CSV table of C-alpha atoms (C1' of nucleotides) in Angstrom, one decimal:
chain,number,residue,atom,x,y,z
A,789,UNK,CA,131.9,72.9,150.8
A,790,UNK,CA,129.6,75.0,152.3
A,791,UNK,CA,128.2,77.8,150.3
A,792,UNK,CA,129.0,80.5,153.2
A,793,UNK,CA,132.6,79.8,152.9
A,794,UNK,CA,133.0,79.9,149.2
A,795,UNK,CA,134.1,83.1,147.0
A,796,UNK,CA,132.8,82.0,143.8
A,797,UNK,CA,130.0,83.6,142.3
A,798,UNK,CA,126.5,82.5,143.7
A,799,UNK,CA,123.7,81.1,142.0
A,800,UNK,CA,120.5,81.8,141.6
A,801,UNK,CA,119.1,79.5,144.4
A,802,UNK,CA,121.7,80.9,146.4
A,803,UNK,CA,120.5,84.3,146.1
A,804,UNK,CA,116.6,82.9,146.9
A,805,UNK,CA,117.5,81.1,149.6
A,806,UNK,CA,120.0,83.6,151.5
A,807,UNK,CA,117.1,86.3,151.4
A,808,UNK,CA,114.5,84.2,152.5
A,809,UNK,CA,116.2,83.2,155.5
A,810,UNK,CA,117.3,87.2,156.2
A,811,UNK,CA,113.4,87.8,155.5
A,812,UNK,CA,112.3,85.2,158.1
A,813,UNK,CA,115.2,86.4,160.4
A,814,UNK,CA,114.3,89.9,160.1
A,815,UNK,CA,110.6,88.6,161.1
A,816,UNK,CA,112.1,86.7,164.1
A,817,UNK,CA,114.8,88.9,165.2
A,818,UNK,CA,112.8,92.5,165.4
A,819,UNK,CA,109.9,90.7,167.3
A,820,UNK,CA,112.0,88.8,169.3
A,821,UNK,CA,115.5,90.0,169.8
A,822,UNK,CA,118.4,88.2,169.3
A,823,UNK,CA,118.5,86.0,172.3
A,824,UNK,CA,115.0,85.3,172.1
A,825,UNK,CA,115.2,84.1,168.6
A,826,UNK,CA,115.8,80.5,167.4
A,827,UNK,CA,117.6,79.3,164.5
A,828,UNK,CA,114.4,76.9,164.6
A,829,UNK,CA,112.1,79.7,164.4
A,830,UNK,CA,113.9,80.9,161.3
A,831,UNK,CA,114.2,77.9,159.7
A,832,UNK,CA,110.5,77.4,160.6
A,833,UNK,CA,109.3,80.8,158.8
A,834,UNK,CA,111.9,80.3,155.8
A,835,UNK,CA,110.5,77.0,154.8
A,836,UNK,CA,113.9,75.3,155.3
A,837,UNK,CA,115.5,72.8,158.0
A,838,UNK,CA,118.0,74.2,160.1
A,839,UNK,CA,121.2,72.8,158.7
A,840,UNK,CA,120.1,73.8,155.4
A,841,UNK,CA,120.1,77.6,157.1
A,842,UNK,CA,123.8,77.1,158.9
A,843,UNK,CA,124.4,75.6,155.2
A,844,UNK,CA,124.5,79.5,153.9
A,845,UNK,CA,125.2,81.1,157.1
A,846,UNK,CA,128.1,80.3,159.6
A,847,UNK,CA,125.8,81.0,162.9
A,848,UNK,CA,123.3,82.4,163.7
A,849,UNK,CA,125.4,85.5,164.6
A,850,UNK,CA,126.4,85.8,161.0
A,851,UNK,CA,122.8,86.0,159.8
A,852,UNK,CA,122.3,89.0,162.6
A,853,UNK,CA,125.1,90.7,161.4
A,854,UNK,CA,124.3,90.4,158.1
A,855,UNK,CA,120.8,92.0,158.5
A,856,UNK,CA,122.7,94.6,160.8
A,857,UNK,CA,125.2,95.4,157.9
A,858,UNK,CA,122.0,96.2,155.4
A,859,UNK,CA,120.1,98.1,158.1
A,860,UNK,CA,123.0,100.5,158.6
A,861,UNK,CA,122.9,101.7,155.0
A,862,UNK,CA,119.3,102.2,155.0
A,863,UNK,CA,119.0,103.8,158.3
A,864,UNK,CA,121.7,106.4,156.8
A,865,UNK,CA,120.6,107.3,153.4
A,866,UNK,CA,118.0,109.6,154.4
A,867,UNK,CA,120.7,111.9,156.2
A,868,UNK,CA,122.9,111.8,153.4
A,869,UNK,CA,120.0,113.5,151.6
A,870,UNK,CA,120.2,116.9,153.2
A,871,UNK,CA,121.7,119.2,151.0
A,872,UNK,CA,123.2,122.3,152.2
A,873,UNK,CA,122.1,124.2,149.2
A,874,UNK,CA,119.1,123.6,149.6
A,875,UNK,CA,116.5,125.7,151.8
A,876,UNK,CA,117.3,125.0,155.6
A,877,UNK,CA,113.8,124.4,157.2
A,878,UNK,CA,112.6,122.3,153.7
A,879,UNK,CA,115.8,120.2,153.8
A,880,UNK,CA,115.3,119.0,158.0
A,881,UNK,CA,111.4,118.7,158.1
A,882,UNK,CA,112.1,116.9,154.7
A,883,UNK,CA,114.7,114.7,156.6
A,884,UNK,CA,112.1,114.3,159.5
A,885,UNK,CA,109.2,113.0,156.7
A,886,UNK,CA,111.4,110.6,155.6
A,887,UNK,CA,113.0,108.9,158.7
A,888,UNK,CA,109.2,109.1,159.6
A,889,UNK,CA,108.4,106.9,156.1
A,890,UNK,CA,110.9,105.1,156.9
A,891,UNK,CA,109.6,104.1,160.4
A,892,UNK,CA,106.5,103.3,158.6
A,893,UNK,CA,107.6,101.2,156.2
A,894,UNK,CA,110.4,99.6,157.7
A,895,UNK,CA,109.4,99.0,161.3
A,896,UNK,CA,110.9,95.7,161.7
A,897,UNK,CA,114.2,96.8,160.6
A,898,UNK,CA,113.9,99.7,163.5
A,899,UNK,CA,113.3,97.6,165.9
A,900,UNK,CA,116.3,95.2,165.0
A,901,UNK,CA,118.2,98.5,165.4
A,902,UNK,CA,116.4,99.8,168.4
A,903,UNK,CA,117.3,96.3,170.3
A,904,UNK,CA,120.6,96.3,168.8
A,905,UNK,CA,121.4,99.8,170.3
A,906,UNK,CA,119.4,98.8,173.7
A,907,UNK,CA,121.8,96.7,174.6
A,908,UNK,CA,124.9,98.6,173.8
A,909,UNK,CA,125.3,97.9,170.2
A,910,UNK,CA,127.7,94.7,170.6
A,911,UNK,CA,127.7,94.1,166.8
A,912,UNK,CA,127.9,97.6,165.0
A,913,UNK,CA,129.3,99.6,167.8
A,914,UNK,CA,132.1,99.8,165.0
A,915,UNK,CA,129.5,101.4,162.3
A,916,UNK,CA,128.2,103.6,165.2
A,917,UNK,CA,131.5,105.1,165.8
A,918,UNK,CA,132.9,105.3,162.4
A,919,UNK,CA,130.0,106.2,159.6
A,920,UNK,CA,127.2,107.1,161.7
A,921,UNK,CA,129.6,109.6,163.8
A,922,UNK,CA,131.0,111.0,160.9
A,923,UNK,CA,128.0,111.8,159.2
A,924,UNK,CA,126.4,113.1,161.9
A,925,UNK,CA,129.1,115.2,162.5
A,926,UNK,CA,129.1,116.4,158.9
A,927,UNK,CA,125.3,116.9,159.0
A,928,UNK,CA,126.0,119.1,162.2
A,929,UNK,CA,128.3,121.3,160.7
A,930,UNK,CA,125.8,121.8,157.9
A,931,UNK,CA,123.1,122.8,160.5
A,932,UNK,CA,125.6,125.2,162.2
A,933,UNK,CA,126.4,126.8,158.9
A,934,UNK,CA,122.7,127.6,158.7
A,935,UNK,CA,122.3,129.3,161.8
A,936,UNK,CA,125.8,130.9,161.6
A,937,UNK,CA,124.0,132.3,158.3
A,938,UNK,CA,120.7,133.1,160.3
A,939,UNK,CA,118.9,131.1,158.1
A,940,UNK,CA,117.5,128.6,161.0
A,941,UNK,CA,117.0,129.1,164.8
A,942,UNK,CA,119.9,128.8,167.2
A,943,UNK,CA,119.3,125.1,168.5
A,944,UNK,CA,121.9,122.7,169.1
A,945,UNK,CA,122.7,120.4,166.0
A,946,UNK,CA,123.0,117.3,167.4
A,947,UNK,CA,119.8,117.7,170.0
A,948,UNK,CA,118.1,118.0,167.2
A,949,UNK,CA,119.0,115.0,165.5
A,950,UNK,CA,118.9,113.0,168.5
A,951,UNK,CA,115.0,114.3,168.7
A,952,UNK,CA,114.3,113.3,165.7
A,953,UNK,CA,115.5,110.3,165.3
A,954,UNK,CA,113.6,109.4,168.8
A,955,UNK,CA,110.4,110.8,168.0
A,956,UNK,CA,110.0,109.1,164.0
A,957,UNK,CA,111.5,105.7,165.6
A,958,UNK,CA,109.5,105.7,168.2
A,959,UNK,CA,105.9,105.2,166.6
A,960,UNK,CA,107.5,102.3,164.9
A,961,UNK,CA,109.7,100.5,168.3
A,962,UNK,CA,107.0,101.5,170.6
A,963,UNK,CA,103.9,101.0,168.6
A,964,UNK,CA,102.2,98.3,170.7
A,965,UNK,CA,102.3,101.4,173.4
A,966,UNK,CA,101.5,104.3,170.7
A,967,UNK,CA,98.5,102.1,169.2
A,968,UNK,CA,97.1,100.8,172.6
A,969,UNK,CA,96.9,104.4,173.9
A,970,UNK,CA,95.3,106.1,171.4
A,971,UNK,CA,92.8,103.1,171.4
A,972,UNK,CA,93.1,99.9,169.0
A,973,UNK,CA,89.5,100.2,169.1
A,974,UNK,CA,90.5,101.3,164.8
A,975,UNK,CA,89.6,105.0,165.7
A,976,UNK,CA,90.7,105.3,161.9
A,977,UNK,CA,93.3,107.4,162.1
A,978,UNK,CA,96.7,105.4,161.8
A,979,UNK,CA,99.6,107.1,164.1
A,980,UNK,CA,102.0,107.5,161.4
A,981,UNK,CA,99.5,109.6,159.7
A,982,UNK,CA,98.6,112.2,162.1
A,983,UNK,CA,102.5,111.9,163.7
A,984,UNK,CA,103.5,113.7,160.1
A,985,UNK,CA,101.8,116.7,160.9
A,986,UNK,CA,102.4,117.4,164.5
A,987,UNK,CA,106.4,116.6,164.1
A,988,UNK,CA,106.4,119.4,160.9
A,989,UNK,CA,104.8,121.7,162.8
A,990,UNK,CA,107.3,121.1,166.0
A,991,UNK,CA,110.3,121.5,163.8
A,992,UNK,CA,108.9,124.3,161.7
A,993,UNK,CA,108.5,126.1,164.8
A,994,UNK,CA,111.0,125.2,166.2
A,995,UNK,CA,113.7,126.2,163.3
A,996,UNK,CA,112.1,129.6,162.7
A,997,UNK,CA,114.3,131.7,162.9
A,998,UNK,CA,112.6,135.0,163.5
A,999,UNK,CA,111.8,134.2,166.9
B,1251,UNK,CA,107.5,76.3,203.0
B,1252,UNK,CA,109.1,79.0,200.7
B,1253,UNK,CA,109.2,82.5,201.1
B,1254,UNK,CA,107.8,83.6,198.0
B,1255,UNK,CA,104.7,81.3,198.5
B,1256,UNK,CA,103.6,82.6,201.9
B,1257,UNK,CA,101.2,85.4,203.2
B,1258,UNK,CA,102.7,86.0,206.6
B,1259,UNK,CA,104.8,89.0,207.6
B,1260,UNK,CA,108.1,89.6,206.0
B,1261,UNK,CA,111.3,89.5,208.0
B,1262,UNK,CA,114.1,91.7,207.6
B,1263,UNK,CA,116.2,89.2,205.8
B,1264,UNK,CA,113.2,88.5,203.5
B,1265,UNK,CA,113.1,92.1,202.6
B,1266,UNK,CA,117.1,92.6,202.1
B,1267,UNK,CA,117.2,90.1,199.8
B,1268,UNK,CA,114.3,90.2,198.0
B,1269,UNK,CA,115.7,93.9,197.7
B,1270,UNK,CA,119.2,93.1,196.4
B,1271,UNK,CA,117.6,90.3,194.0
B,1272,UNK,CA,115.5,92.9,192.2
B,1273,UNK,CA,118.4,95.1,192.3
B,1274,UNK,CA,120.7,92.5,190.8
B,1275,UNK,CA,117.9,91.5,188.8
B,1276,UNK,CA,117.4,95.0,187.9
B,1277,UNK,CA,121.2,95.3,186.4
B,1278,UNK,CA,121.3,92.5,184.1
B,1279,UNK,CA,117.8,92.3,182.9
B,1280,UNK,CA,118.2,96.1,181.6
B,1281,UNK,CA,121.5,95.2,180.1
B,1282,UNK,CA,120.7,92.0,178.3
B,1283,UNK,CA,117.1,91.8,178.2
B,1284,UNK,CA,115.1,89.0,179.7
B,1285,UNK,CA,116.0,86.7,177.3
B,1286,UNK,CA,119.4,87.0,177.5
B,1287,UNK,CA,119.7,87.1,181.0
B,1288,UNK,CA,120.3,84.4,183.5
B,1289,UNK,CA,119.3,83.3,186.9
B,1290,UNK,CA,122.9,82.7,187.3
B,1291,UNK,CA,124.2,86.1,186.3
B,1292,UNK,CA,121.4,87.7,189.0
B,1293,UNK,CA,122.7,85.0,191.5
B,1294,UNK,CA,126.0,86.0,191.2
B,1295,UNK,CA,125.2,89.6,190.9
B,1296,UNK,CA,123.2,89.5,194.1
B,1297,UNK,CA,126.3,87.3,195.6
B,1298,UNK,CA,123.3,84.4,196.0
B,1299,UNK,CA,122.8,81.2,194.9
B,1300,UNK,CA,120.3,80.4,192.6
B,1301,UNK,CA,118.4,77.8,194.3
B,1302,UNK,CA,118.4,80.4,197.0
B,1303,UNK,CA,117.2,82.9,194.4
B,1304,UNK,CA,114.5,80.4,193.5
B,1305,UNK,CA,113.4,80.5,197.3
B,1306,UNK,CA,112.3,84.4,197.2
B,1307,UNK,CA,111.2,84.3,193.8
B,1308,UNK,CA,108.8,81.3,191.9
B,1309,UNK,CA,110.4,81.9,188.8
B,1310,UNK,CA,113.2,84.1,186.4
B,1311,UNK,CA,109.5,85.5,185.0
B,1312,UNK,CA,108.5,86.2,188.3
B,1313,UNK,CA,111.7,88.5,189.3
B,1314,UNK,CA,110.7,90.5,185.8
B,1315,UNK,CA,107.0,90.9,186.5
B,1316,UNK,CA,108.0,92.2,190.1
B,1317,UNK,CA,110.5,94.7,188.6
B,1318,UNK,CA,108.1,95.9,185.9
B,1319,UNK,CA,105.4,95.9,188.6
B,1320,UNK,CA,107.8,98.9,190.4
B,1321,UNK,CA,108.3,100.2,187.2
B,1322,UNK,CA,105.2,101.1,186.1
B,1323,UNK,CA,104.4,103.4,188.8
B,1324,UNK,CA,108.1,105.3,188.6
B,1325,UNK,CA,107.3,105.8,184.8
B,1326,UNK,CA,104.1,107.6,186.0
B,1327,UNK,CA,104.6,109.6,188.5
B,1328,UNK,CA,105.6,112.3,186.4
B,1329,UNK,CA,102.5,112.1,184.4
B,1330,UNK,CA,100.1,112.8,187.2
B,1331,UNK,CA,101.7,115.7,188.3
B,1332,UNK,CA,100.8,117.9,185.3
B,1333,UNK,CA,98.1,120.4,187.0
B,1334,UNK,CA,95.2,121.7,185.2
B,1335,UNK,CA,94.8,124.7,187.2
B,1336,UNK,CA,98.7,125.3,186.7
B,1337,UNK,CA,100.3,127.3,183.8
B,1338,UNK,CA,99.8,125.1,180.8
B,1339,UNK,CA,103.4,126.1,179.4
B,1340,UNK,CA,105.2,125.4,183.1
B,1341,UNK,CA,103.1,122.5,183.4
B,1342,UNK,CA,104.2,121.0,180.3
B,1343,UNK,CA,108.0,122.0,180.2
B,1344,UNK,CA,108.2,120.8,184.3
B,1345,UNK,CA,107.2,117.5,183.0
B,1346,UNK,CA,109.6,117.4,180.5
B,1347,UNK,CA,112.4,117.8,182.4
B,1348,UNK,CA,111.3,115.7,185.4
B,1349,UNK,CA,111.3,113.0,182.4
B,1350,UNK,CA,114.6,113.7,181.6
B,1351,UNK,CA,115.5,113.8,185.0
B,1352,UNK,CA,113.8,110.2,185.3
B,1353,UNK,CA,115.7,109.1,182.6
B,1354,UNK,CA,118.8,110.3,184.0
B,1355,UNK,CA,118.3,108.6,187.5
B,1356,UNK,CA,117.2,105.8,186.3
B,1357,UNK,CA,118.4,104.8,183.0
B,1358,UNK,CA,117.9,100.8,183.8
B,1359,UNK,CA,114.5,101.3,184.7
B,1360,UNK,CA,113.8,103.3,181.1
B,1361,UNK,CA,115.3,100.0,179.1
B,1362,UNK,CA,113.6,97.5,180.8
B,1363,UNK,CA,110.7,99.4,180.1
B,1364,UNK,CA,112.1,99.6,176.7
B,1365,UNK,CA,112.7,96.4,175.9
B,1366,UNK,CA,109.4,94.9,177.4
B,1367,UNK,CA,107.6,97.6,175.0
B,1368,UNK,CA,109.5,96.7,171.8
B,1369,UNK,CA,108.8,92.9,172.3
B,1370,UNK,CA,105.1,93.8,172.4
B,1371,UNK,CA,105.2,94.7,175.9
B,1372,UNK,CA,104.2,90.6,176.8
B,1373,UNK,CA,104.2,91.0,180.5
B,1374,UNK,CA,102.5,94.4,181.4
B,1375,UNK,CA,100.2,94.9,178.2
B,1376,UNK,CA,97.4,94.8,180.9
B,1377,UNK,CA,98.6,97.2,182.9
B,1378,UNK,CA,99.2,99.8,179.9
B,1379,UNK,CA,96.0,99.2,178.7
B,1380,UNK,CA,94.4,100.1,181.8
B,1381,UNK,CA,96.5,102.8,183.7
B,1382,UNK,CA,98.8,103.8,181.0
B,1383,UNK,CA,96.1,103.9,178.9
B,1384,UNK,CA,93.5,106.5,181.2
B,1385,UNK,CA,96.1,108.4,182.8
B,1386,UNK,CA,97.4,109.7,179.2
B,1387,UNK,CA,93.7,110.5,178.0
B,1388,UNK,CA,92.9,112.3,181.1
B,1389,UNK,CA,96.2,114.1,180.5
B,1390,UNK,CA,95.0,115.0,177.0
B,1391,UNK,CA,92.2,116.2,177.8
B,1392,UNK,CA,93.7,118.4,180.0
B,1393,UNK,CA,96.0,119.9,177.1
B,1394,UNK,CA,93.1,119.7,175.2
B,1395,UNK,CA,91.3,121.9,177.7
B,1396,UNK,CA,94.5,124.7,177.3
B,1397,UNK,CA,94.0,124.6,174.0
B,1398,UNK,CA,90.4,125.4,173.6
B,1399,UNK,CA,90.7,128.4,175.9
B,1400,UNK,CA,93.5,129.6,173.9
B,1401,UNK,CA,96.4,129.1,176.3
B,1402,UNK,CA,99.1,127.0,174.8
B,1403,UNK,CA,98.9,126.5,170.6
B,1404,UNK,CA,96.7,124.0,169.1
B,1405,UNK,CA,98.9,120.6,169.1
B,1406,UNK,CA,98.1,116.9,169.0
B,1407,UNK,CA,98.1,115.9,172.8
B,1408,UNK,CA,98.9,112.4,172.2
B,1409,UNK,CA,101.6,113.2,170.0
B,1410,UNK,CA,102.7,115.8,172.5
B,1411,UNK,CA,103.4,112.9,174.9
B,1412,UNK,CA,104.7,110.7,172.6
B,1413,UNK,CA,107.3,113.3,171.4
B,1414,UNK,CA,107.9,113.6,174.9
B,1415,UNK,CA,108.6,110.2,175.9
B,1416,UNK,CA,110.4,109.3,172.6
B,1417,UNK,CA,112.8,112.1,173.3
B,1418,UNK,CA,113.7,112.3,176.8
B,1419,UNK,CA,114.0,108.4,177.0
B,1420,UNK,CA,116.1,108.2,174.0
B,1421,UNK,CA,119.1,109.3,176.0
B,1422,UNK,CA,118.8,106.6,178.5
B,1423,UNK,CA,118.0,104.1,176.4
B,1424,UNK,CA,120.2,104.8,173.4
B,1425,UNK,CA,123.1,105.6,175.8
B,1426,UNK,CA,125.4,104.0,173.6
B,1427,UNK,CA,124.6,105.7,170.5
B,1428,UNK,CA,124.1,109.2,171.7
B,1429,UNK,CA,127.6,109.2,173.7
B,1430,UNK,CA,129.5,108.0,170.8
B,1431,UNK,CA,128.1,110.2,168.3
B,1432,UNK,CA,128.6,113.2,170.8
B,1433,UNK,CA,132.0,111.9,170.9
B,1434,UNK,CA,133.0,109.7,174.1
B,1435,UNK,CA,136.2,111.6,174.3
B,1436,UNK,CA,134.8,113.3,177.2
B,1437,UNK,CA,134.1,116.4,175.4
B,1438,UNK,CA,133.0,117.1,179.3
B,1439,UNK,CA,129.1,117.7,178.8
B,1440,UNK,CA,127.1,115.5,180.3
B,1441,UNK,CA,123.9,114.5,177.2
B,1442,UNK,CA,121.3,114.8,179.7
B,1443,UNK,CA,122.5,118.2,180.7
B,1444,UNK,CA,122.9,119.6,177.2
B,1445,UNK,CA,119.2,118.4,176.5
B,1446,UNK,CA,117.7,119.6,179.2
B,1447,UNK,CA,117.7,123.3,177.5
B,1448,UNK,CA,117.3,121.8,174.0
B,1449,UNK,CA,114.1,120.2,174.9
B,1450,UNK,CA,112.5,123.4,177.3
B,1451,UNK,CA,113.3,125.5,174.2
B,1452,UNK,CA,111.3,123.3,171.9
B,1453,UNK,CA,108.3,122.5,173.8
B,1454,UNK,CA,108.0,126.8,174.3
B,1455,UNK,CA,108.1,127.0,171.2
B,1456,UNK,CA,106.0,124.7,170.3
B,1457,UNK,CA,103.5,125.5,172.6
B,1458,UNK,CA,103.6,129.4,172.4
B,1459,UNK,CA,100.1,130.2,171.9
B,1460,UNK,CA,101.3,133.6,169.5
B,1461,UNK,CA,102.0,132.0,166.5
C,304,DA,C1',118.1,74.5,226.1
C,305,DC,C1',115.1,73.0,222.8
C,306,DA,C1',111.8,73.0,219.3
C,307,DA,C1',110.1,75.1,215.4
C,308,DT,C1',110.7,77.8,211.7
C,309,DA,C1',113.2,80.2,208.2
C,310,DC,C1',117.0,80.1,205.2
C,311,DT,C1',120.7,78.0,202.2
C,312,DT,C1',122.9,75.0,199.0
C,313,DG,C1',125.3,71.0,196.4
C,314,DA,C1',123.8,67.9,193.4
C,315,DC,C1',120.5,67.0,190.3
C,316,DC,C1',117.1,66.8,186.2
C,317,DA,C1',114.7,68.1,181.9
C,318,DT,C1',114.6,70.7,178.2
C,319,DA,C1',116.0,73.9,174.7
C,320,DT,C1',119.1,75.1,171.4
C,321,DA,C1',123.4,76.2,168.5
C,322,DG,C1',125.9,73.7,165.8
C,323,DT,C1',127.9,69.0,163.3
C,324,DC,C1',128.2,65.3,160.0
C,325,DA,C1',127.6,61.8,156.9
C,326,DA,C1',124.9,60.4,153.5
C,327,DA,C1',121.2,61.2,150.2
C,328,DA,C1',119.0,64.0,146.6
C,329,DA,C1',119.1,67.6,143.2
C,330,DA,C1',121.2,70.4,140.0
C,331,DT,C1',124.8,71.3,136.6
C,332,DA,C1',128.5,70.4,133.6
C,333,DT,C1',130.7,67.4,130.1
D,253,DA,C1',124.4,59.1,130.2
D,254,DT,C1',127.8,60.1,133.5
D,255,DA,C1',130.7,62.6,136.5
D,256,DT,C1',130.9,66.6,139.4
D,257,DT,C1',129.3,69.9,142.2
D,258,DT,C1',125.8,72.0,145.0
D,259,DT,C1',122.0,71.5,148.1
D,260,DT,C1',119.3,69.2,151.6
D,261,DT,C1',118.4,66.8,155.8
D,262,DG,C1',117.7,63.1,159.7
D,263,DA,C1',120.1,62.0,163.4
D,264,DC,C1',123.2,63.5,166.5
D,265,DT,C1',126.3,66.1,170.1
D,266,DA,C1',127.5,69.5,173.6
D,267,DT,C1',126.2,72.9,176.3
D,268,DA,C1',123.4,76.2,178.7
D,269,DT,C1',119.8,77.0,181.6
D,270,DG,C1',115.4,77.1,184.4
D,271,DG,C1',114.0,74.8,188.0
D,272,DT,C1',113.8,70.8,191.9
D,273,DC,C1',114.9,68.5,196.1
D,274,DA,C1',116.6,66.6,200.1
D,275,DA,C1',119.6,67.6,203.4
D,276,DG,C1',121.9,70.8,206.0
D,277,DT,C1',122.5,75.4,208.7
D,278,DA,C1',121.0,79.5,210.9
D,279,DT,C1',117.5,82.1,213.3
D,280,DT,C1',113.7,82.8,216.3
D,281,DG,C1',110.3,81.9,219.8
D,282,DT,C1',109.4,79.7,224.3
DNA sequence: ACAATACTTGACCATATAGTCAAAAAATAT
DNA sequence: ATATTTTTTGACTATATGGTCAAGTATTGT
């Protein structure tokens, strides 16, 4: 029977195989997008014939929503991070230097989400609703408990997360655009770099609250 | 001889439905991507057939170029109003929120653009190298220019841009997302509304030159 | 009215691609 | 060693889809 109906504990080449094909489909699938992906792309980049990938996945739905599933939890930790004990303007720009790593290190699996969302989240508009809303929402009354408390500027708590999430994601979704205007001529400087400064300066300012 | 291969004049049917096939084309390109759209679903959109579609247009690809083609110049527009003899802060801030406005008008024109950027922007990588490209580093000199004579604070200009285009294109193309987080049970605000103030009050802040 | 031109379409074709299947090969258990 | 289970794959099918074409219909110019 095939392994991706089974219930029994999986074996080691189990474990190899299923990542290398969500490797080689996180590879296709963020450069790509869904549609424009093949299972024989994937197959192609994992080393392995296509029926020997629909051997450990159902379709090649299940291997997107698989990759969607992990995504979710990684996109999320960083929020769970802010603490409200901890010192209001430290705790966002900190949140905004991570998502920013994040972008950096993980740009394929923002773009996956990026495309994902673009086209109305069809797979994880569940998530979206349910963990991600709820979060957010907690993370909003956190934010609104520091400026009840005067602690942070008055700003609205969702705007800001909206802008931050758009402005870290963005050097890694858009970065054909980011690196083609600031010249791919290799001026040095690499955008993530020199984006870490300019967005803790926006939100330090930003968050102040004596202004 | 078809339409889309000769010089002459255009008639008025010519231009009506070469009109409603970009519209149509327009719809379901920005909601499914190129890949996952059809000729079929823009023939029926456009209330066409697709051999007929195929008479105005040479190709699927060529209905794409044309609409990115169009695209291009909305998504500057903006850009090359920013005035150098104009107040740097004004200047700034009134291209913000004709950006958001953009986005609001014409939120199927922000995710093709989207989408065409985050697949490595295949079909108008050209055009942002060249236009795109000079049109933002004439910009930033600009800012750069306001900054040097002390007028606005001292701020990346390319990362000014970029913060602006991530952010006020975010709630077009992340529609989905930012609705559901904000709660789709018609809490009555409209996003782009809400944002509109949000954003003016960050890029003054930012830019104040006292501080 | 008549010809010339422009427009429209049903019926195709060629190709790409998700998914199947039976049989072989490899790994594992006894 | 042998039986059992897991893994692998070549060959296949069904369908979707971009694009063609010849034959028709409508429009326009004279």
């Amino acid at each position: 029977m095939a392994r991706s109906q089974t219930t029994k504990k999986p074996t080691r080449i189990q474990r190899e195989k299923t990542r290398s094909i969500l490797e080689a489909a996180l590879d296709v699938f963020s450069e790509r997008g869904f549609r424009g992906s093949t299972l024989d792309m994937i197959a192609e980049r994992a080393s392995l014939s296509k029926p020997n990938i629909l051997y450990y996945f159902d379709s090649k739905e299940a291997i997107h929503k698989a990759l969607l599933a992990e995504l979710l939890q990684t996109w999320l930790a960083p929020l769970h991070g802010i603490d409200e004990a901890g010192d209001p303007i430290e705790e966002i720009c900190g949140y905004v230097a991570q998502k920013l790593k994040m972008a950096q290190e993980f740009p394929r699996e923002s773009k996956l989400f990026a495309n994902e969302v673009l086209q109305g989240a069809p797979h994880i508009l569940g998530e979206i609703q349910g963990e991600l809303k709820a979060l957010t929402s907690e993370k909003a009354r956190v934010v609104s408990e520091w400026i009840k408390a005067g602690k942070i500027a008055a700003v609205d708590p969702y705007h800001l997360f909206f802008s931050i999430w758009a402005t870290t994601q963005h050097y890694a979704d858009f970065d054909i655009q980011v690196r083609t205007v600031l010249g791919d001529e290799a001026e040095g400087a690499n955008p993530f770099e020199t984006a870490g400064p300019f967005l803790d300066n926006m939100y330090r300012k930003l968050l102040n609250p004596a202004s």
